[in-house]
Structure formats: C-alpha cells, structure tokens
XYZ file of C-alpha atoms in Angstrom:
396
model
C 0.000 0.000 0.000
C 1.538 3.470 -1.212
C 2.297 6.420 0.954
C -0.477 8.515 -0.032
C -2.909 5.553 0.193
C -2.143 5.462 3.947
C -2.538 8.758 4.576
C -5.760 8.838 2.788
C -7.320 5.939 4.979
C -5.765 7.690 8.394
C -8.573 6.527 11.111
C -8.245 6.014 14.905
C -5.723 3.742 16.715
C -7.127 0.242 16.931
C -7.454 -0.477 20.602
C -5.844 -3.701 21.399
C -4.236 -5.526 24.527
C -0.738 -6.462 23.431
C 1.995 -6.767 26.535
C 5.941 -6.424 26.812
C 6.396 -2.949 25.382
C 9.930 -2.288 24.323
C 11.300 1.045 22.107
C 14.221 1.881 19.674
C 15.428 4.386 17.473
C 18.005 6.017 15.491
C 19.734 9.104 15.846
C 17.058 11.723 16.990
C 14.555 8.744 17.230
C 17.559 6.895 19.342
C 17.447 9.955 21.669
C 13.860 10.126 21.987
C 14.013 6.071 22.498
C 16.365 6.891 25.340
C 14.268 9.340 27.359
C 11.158 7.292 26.565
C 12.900 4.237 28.338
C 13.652 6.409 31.268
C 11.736 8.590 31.708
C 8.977 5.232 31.741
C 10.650 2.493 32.940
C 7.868 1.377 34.846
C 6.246 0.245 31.274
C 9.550 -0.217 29.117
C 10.664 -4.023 29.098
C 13.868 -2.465 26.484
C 15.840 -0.271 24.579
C 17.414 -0.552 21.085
C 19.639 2.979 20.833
C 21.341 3.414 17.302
C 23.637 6.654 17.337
C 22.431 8.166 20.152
C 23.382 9.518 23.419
C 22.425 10.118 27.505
C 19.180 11.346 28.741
C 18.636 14.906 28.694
C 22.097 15.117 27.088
C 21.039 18.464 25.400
C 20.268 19.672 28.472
C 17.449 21.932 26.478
C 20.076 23.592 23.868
C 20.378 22.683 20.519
C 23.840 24.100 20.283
C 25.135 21.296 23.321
C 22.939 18.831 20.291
C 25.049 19.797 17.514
C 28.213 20.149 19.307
C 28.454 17.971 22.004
C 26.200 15.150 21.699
C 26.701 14.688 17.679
C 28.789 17.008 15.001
C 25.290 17.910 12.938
C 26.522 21.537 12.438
C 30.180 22.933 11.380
C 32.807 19.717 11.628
C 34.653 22.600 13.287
C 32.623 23.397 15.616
C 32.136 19.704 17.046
C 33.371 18.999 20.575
C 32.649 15.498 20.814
C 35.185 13.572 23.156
C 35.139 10.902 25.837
C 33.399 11.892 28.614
C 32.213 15.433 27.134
C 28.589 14.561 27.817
C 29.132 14.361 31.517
C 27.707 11.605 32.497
C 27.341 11.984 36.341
C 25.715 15.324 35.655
C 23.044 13.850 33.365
C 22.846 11.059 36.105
C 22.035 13.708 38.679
C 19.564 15.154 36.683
C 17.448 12.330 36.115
C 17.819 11.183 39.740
C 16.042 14.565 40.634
C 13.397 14.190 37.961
C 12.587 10.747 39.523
C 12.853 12.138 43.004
C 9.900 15.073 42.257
C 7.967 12.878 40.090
C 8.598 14.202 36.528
C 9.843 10.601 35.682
C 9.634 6.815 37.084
C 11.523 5.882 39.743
C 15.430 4.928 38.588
C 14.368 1.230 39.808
C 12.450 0.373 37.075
C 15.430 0.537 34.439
C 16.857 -1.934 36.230
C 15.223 -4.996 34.968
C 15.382 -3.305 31.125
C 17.476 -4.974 28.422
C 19.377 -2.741 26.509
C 20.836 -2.759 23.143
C 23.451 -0.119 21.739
C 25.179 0.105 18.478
C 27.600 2.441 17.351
C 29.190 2.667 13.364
C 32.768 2.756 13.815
C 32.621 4.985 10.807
C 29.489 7.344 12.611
C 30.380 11.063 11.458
C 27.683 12.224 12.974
C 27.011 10.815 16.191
C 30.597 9.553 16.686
C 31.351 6.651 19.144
C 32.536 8.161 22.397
C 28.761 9.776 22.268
C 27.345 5.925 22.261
C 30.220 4.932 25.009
C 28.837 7.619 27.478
C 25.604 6.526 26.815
C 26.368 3.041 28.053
C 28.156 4.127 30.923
C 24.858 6.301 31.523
C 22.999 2.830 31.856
C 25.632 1.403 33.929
C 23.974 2.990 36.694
C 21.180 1.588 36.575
C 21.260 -1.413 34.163
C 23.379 -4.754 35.098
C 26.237 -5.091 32.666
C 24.929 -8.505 32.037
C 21.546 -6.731 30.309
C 24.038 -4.493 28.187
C 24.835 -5.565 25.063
C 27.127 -2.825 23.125
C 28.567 -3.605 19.240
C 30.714 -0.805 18.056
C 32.914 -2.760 15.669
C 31.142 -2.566 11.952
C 32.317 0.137 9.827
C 28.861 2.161 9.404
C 27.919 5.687 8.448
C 24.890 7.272 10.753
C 22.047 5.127 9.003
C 20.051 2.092 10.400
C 21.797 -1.383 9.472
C 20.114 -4.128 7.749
C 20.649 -7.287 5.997
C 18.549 -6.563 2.644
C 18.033 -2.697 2.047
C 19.914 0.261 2.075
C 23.098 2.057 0.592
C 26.509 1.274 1.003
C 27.143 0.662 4.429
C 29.720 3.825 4.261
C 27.362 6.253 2.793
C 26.022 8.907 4.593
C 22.489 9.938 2.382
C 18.975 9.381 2.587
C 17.132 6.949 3.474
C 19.632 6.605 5.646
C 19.299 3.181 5.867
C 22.278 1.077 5.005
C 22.547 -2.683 3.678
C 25.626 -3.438 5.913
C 25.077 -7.396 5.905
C 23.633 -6.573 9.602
C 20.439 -6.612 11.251
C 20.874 -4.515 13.532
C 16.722 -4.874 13.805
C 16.544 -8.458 14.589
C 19.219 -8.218 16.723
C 18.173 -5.624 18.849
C 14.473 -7.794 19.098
C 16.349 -10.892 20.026
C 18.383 -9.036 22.862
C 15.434 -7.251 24.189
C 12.781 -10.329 24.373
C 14.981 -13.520 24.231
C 14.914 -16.305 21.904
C 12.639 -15.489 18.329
C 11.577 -17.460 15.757
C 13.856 -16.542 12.731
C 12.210 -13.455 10.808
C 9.854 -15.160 8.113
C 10.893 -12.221 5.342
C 11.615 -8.614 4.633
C 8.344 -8.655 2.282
C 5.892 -8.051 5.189
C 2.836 -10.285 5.405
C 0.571 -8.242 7.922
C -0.957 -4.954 7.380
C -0.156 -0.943 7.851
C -2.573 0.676 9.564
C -2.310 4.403 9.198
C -3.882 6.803 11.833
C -4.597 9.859 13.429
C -2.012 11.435 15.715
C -3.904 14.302 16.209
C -5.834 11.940 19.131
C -2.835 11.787 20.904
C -1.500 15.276 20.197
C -3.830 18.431 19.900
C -2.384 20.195 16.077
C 0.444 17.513 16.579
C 2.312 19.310 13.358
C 2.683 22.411 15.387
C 4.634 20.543 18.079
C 6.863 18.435 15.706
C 4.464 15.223 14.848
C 2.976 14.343 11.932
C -0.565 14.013 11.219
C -0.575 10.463 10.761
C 1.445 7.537 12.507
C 1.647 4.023 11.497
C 0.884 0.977 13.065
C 2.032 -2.865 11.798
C -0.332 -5.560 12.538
C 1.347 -9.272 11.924
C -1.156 -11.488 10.828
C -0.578 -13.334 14.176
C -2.030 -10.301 15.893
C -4.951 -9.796 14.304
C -7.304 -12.324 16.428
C -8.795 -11.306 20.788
C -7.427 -7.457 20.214
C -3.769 -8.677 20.059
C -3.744 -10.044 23.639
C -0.806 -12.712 22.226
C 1.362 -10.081 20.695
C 4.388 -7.797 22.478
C 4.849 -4.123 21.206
C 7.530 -2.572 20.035
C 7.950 1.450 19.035
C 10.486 2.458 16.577
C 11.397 6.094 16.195
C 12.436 7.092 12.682
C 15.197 9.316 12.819
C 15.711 12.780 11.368
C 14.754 13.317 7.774
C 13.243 9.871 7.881
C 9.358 11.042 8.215
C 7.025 9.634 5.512
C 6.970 13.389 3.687
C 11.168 12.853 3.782
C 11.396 8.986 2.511
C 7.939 8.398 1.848
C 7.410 4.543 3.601
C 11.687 3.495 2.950
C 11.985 3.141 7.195
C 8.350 1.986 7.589
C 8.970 -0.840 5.532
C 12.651 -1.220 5.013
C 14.463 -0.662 8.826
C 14.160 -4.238 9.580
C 11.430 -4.392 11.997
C 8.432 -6.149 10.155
C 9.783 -9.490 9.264
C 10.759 -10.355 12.985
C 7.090 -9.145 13.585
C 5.880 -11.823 11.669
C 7.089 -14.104 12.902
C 6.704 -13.462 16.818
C 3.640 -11.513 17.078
C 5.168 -8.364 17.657
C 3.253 -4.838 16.685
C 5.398 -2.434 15.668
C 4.274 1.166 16.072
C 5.956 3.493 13.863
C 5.148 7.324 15.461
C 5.539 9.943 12.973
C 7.820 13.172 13.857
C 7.133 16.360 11.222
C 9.164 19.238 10.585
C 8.648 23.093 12.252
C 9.878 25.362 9.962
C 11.807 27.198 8.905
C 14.356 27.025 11.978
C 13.061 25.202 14.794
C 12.968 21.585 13.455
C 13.749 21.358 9.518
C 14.376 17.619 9.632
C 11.553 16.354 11.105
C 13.849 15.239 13.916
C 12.459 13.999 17.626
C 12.383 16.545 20.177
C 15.634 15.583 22.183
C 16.617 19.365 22.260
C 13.272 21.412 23.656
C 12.991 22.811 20.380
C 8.928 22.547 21.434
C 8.859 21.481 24.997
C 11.056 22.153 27.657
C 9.490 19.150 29.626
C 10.595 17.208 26.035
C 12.315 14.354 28.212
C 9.831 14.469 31.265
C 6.577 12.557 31.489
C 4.810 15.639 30.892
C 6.644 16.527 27.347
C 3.734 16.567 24.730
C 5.511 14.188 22.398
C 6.129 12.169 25.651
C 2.593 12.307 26.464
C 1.220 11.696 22.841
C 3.447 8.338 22.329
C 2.299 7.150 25.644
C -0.922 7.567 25.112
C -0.214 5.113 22.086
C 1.133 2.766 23.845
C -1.810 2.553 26.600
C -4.275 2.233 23.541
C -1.935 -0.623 22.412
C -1.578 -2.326 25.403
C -5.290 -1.387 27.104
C -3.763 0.117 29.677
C -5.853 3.673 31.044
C -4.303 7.688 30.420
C -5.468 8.908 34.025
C -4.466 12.096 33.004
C -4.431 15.147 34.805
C -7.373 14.229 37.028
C -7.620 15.027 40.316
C -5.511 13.149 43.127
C -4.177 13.068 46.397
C -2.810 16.681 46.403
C 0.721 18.067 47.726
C 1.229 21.750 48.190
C 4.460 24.016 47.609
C 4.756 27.118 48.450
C 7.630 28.859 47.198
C 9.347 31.546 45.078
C 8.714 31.049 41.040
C 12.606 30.888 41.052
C 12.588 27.982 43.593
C 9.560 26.468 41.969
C 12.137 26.363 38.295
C 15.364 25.129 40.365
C 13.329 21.937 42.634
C 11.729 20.862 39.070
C 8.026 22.173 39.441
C 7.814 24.817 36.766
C 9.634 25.915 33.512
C 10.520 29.419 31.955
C 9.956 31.088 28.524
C 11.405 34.115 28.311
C 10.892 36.481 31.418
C 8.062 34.276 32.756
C 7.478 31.206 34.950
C 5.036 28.464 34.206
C 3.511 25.228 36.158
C 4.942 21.898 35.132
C 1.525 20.183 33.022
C -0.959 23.088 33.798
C 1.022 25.193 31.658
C -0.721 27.830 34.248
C 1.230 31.577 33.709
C 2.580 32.113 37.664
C 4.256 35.312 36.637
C 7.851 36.654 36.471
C 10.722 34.510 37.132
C 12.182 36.289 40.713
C 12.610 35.167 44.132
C 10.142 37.961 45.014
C 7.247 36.750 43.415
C 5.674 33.550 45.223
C 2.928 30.969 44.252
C 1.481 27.721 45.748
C 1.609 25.190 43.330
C -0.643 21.946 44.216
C 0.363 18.536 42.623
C -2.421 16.529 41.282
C -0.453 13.862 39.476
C 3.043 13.135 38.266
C 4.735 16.457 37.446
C 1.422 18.185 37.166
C 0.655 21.212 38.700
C -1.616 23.960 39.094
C -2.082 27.321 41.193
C -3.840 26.881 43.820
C -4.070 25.619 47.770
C -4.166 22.305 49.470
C -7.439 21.992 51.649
C-alpha cells in the first residue's frame, strides 16, 4: 500500500491488549528512544539505541545537540570527546526528575534490556557519544543486560541485511545494507529467543492513523498528522492479547513526507514481527519550519517542549498515550488526586523541578498555568495533582 494511500485511509488507533512494550530508534529517534525508556521504565521491558546519546544530554540547547552530543553543524565546531557529555551530571539530573515525580523511579530501568550500536565509521554521532551513553545505563542497568557492538564500519544510518546504501554512505534513506540486522538483533536481545524473521516482504498490514488523538495540532509541536501501526497477521485475532509491542522512532529526515514509507517498511522491523507476534508502532515526527525543526527530527533538544524528556513533554505524552491504547492500559491524566502543596518563590519552583521558563516568565509543570515573572520575590502555591502536574492553587 503506497504512501499517499495510507494517509488517505488515516482513522483512529485500533485499541488492542498487546503486553511487553519495548522502544528503539536512530539518531534523533535513538534519543527520543532513550528518554522514553527512562523517563517510563515502569512500562519499558527495552531499549534498542542506534547513534544516540544520555538522557537529557542536550540539556534543552540545541547548540550542546550539535556540538556535544553529535557534530550535525560545522565539523569545526564539534566537541565530541570521551566523557564530554558528563555523564554523572546527566545522572544527577534524572535522579532529581525521579525524586519530584517528573519521571519513574530509577528502579524500574533496572530490569530493562538494553541494546546499543555504534558505526565505527558514525560522522555524525561519533562513538565516544554511544560509550557515554552506556556508561549512563551502567547505573542503573546490570552489565549482564548491556549488550554494546561498536565494531562494523557504518555511516549514521540504520543497518540491515537486505536494504539500504553502502554501508559507508552517509544519504537518505539513511538506511544502510551493511550485511547486519541490527533490527533483529536488537528484538532478540530485548525479548529472548525469536523465531527466525519469516521475510523482509511483510505479510501483515499498515494501519495508518490519526495522531492528532494523541497530540492536539500535533504538526505544530513536531508530529505528523498520521502515525503508522504494523499488525502481523498473528495479531490480528482477541485485540492482540498474544502479541508484544515494540515502538520504533524514525530518525531525522526519515518522516514519511522525507522517505515516503523506505523506514516503515525497510528498517528491519516487520519481518521479525511476523514471525513473533510483535506490533510495531511506527510514530511519525514532522518538521517546524523554517528554523526550529527542519528535519523532522524527535524533540531531544526542547525545540517545542522544555518538559521534552519528562513525562509531561507533549511528544512524551502523545506516544504514551499510544502505547496505553496498544496495550489497554488507562491515560489517568491530569485528574484530580491526592494533592501536595508548595509554596515557594517562582525561582525555587524552576530550580526543585516544578515549573519551567519562557522568556521572562514562569510556568507550572503540566498546567502550563502563567505564575508570573521569574524572581525570588514573586511567590505561588503550586498543588500537585499527578506526576509532574501542577496547578495554582491551595491544598485543603
């Protein structure tokens, strides 16, 4: 089924009741596979991460993206080097987004199995980027869940077996036949012993729908109006409830509108899904132009959110949301809860994690609620009603 024919036959998200959710990406989709993993860990059984980096290694600047966790401006201006992501920084950071909620507890990486692959020949998002990243999930990941291969000679582009350029050339699709599937392989490390992958001509269906469920005017935030969804032929029987899911993140310049359906269909993914019963969901990022996001990349960098890598980032939110249609599991939301007050300056509320700033002003974490200027003067109770969500008001 062509590109356009998908897009034409967009409808909602099939609810179904598939288990064992797992994620992977590459490049920006690696990054966004990364923070998805962490930032729920609670849900995430694994991560596949292909040229990518640490959690909240941006920090919320897209010049520390380009510069110091991949060379995607100037080569001159690259400052990629062992180490230069600072790890135990990034570590401290998401222990204090665990610690006030804006994330699942650390804990729940613990029992993840991760998978990490680096191109030897990676211009882009060179090696010692991929070896902080793994000492990142030595924290909190047992080396014997860690699986790391850094030792084929590829360019920045997803491996595979069957598809692809030269496994040294750096141009779209950006997917490269390197006699590698780096796919499969990630799937096998993640959930264990598969059946071998039946083919790379898939035998199940692309369902195309409407992201704008999950996202309100998703194409102003950096999504696409439509997603895709793969449903094995195995998974089409009692809403899926035999099936595991598995999200891969395109990465930049790898949106439909960029390569039309060439990761959809070609990264790997949909042969092993045949044969296992695995859905693969296949979000769709979008640009923001002209500056913010040209290449439809992931938002690893706040260039929409600065919650992107907390629970309450809206790409965050929209892919979860996904997911809990996927697996039948319930969005509480924002509802009310048991509530927790803080009173504080807006400048204290920013530094303990409970609000965010654009430009002179101070907003609540989820609410999105304007508190006022960013000072140690002005002061505001914020009440809690849910994981990093927050709203002016006062605790009864």
């Amino acid at each position: 089924m062509s590109l356009s024919t998908l897009q034409a036959q967009a409808a909602p998200l099939p609810a179904m009741k598939a288990k064992q959710v797992s994620v992977s990406g590459l490049s920006s989709g690696a990054y966004m596979a990364v923070q998805f993993g962490v930032a729920y860990s609670a849900i995430v059984d694994g991560a596949g991460v292909i040229a990518g980096g640490p959690y909240y290694c941006a920090r919320g600047n897209v010049s520390t993206a380009t510069t110091v966790c991949s060379c995607t401006t100037l080569p001159a201006m690259c400052h990629v080097s062992a180490g230069g992501t600072d790890v135990p920084g990034l570590a401290a950071i998401t222990s204090q987004n665990a610690s006030n909620g804006s994330i699942d507890p650390v804990a729940g990486m613990n029992r993840q199995r991760i998978w990490l692959f680096s191109g030897s020949a990676d211009t882009l998002v060179p090696t010692p980027v991929m070896d902080d990243l793994a000492g990142y999930y030595q924290n909190y990941v047992p080396a014997a869940n860690i699986r790391y291969k850094k030792d084929l000679a590829a360019q920045h582009a997803m491996p595979t077996d069957f598809f692809g350029n030269g496994c040294s050339a750096l141009a779209s699709p950006y997917i490269s036949n390197c006699g590698y599937d780096a796919a499969g392989e990630l799937l096998k490390w993640i959930y264990g012993t598969l059946a071998p992958k039946s083919s790379n001509n898939p035998a199940g269906r692309f369902v195309s729908f409407d992201q704008a469920e999950f996202l309100s005017d998703p194409q102003s935030h950096g999504m696409a109006a439509t997603g895709v969804l793969y449903v094995p032929p195995g998974c089409e029987a009692n809403n899926a409830q035999a099936c595991k899911l598995h999200v891969a993140f395109h990465g930049c310049k790898q949106d439909q509108a960029s390569v039309s359906d060439a990761f959809i269909r070609n990264a790997g993914y949909n042969g092993w899904a045949d044969a296992n019963n695995i859905l693969v969901l296949y979000p769709q990022a979008a640009p923001v132009l002209p500056m913010a996001n040209p290449n439809a990349c992931w938002d690893w960098f706040s260039y929409d959110d600065p919650n992107y890598a907390k629970q309450s980032g809206r790409q965050m939110k929209a892919v979860k949301r996904m997911i809990d249609r996927l697996t039948g599991s319930s969005d509480p939301g924002p509802g009310p809860g048991p509530a927790t007050c803080f009173n504080a300056s807006n400048y204290a509320h920013v530094q303990e994690g409970r609000a965010h700033t654009s430009g002179f002003y101070v907003y609540a974490n989820g609410s999105e609620q304007k508190m006022g200027l960013n000072n140690i003067f002005t002061r505001t109770t914020l009440k809690r009603t849910a994981p990093d969500y927050y709203e002016i008001g006062t605790c009864p």
